[in-house]
C-alpha positions as YAML, in Angstrom:
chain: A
units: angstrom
residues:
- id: 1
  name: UNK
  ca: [75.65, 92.41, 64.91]
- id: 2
  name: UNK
  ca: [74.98, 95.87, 65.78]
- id: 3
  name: UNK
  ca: [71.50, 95.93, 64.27]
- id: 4
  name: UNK
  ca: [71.12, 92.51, 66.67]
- id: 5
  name: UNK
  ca: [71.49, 95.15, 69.84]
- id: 6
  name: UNK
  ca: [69.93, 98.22, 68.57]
- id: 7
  name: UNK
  ca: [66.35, 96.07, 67.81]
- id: 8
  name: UNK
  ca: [67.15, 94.61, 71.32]
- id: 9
  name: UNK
  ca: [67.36, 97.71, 73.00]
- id: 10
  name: UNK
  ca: [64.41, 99.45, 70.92]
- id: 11
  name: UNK
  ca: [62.46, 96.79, 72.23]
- id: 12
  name: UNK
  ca: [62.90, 96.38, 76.09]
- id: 13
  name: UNK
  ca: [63.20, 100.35, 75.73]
- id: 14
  name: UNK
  ca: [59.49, 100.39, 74.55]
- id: 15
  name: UNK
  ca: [58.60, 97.74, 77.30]
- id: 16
  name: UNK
  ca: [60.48, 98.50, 80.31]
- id: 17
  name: UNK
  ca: [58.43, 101.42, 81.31]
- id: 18
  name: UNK
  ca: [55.41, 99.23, 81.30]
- id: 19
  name: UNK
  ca: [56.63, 96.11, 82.80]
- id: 20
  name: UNK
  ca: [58.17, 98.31, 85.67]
- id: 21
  name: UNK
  ca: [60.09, 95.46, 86.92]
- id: 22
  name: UNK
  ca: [62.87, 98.02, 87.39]
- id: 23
  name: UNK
  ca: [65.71, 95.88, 88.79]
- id: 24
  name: UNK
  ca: [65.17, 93.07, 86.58]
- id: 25
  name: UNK
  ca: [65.48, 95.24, 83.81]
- id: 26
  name: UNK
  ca: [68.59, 97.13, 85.45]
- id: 27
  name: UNK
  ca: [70.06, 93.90, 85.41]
- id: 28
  name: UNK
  ca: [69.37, 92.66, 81.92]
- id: 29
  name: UNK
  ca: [70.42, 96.17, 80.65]
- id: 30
  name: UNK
  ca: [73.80, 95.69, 82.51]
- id: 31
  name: UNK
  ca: [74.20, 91.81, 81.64]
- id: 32
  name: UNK
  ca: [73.94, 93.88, 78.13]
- id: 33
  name: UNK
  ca: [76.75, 96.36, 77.92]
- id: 34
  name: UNK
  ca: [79.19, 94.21, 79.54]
- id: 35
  name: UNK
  ca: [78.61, 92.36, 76.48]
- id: 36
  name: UNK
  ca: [79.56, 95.30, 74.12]
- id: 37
  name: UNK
  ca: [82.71, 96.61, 73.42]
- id: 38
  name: UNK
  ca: [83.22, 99.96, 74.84]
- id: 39
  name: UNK
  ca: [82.93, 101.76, 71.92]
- id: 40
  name: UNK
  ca: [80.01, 100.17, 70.18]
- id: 41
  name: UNK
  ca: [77.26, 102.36, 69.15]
- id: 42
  name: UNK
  ca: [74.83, 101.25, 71.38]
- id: 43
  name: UNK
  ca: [76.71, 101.80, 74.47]
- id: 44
  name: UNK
  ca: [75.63, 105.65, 75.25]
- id: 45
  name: UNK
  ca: [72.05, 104.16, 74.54]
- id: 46
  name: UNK
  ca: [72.31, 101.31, 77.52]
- id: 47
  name: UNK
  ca: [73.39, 104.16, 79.93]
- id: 48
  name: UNK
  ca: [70.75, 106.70, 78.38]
- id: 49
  name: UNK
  ca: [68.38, 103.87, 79.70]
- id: 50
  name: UNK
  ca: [69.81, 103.00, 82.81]
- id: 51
  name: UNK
  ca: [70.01, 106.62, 83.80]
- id: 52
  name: UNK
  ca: [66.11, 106.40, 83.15]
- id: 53
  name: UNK
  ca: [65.36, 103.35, 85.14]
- id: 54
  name: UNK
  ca: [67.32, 104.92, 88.52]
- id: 55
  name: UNK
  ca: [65.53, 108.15, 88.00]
- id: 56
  name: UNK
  ca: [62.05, 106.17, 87.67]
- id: 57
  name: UNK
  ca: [63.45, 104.54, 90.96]
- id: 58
  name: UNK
  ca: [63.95, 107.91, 92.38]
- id: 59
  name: UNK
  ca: [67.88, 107.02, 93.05]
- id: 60
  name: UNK
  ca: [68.70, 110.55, 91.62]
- id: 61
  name: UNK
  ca: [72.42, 110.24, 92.54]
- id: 62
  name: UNK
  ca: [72.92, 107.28, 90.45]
- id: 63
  name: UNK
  ca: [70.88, 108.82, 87.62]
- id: 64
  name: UNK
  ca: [73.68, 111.57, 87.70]
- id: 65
  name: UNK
  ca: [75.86, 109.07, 87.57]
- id: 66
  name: UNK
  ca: [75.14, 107.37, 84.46]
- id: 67
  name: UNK
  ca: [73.43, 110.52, 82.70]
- id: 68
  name: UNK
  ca: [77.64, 111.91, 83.19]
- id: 69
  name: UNK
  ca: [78.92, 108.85, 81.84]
- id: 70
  name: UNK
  ca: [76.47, 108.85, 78.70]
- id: 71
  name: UNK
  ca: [77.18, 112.49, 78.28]
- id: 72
  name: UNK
  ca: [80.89, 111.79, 78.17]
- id: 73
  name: UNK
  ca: [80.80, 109.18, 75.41]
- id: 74
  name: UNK
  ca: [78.53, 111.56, 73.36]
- id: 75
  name: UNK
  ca: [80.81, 114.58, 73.43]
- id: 76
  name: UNK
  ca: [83.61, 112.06, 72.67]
- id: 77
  name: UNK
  ca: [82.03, 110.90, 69.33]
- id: 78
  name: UNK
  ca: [79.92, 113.77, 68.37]
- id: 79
  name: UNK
  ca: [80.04, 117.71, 67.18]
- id: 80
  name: UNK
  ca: [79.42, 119.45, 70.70]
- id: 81
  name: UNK
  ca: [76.33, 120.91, 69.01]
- id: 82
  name: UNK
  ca: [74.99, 117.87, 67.90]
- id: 83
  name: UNK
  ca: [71.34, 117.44, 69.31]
- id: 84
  name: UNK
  ca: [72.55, 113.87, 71.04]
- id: 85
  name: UNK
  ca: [74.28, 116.05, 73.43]
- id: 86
  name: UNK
  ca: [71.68, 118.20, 74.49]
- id: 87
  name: UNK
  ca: [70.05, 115.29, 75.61]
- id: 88
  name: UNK
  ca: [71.73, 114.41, 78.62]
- id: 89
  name: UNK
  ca: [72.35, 117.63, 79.45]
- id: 90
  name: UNK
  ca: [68.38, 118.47, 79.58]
- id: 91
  name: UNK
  ca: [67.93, 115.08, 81.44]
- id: 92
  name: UNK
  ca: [70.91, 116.60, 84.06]
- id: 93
  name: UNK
  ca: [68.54, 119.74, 84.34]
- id: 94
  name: UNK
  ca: [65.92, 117.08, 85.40]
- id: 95
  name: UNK
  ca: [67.80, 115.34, 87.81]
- id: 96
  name: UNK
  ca: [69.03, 118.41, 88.95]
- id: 97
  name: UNK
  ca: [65.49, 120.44, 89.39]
- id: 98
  name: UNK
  ca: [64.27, 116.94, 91.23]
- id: 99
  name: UNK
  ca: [67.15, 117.22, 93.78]
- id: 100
  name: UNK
  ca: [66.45, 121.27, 94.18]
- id: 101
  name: UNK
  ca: [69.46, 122.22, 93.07]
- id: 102
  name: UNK
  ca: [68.04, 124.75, 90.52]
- id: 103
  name: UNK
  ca: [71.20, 126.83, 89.74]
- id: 104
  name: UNK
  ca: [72.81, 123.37, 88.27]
- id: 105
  name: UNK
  ca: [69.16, 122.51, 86.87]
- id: 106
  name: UNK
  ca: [68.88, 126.05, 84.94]
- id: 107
  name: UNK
  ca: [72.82, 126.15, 83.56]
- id: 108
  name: UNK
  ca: [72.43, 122.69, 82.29]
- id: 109
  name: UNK
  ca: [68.59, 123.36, 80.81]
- id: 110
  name: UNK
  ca: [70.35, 126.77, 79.15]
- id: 111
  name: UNK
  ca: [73.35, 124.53, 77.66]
- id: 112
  name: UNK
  ca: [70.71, 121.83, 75.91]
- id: 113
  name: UNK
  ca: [68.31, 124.93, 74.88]
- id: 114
  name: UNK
  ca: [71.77, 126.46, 73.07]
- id: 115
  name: UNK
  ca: [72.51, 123.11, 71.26]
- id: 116
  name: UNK
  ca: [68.58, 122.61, 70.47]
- id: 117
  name: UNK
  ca: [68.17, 126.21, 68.81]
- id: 118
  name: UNK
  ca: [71.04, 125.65, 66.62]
- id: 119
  name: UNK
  ca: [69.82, 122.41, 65.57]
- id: 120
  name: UNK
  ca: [65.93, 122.43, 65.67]
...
């Protein structure tokens, strides 16, 4: 079953972008995860996208929203220096440059640059 959802979400990952029917996709990604237990596997990677489909929408509060919650499941599950956690944490630098808040940008960028030099 899992290997059902992760070749689902590998492919509307790779199409989404193109398609950029972003609230149709929102809604299929949703329609998704209610479908998954909370802790399924896949889970962080349904809100990794949906924080990506609000930024592309420019609704950088929401973004933050989701990029928190992904974050939070990561750090539940993995080593805090694994390199799945400096991902949302550079992607909060994003959000966070975008919004001109660079104090918050820079801290987070410094906290994924710490995890990616001890893993890279």
């Amino acid at each position: 079953m899992e290997e059902e959802y992760s070749s689902t979400i590998l492919f509307i990952c790779l199409l989404w972008p193109d398609i950029e029917e972003f609230d149709r996709v929102e809604k299929y990604f949703k329609t998704l995860l209610k479908s998954l237990p909370n802790h399924h596997v896949d889970v962080p990677s349904f809100y990794h996208q949906l924080e990506n489909i609000y930024y592309a929408k420019n609704d950088f509060d929401t973004a933050l929203d989701y990029y928190i919650l992904g974050y939070n499941l990561r750090c539940q599950y993995l080593s805090s220096d694994h390199y799945q956690i400096a991902v949302p944490l550079d992607n909060l630098g994003i959000v966070y440059e975008d919004k001109q808040n660079y104090d918050q940008a820079l801290e987070y960028c410094k906290q994924a640059l710490a995890i990616y030099e001890k893993t890279i």
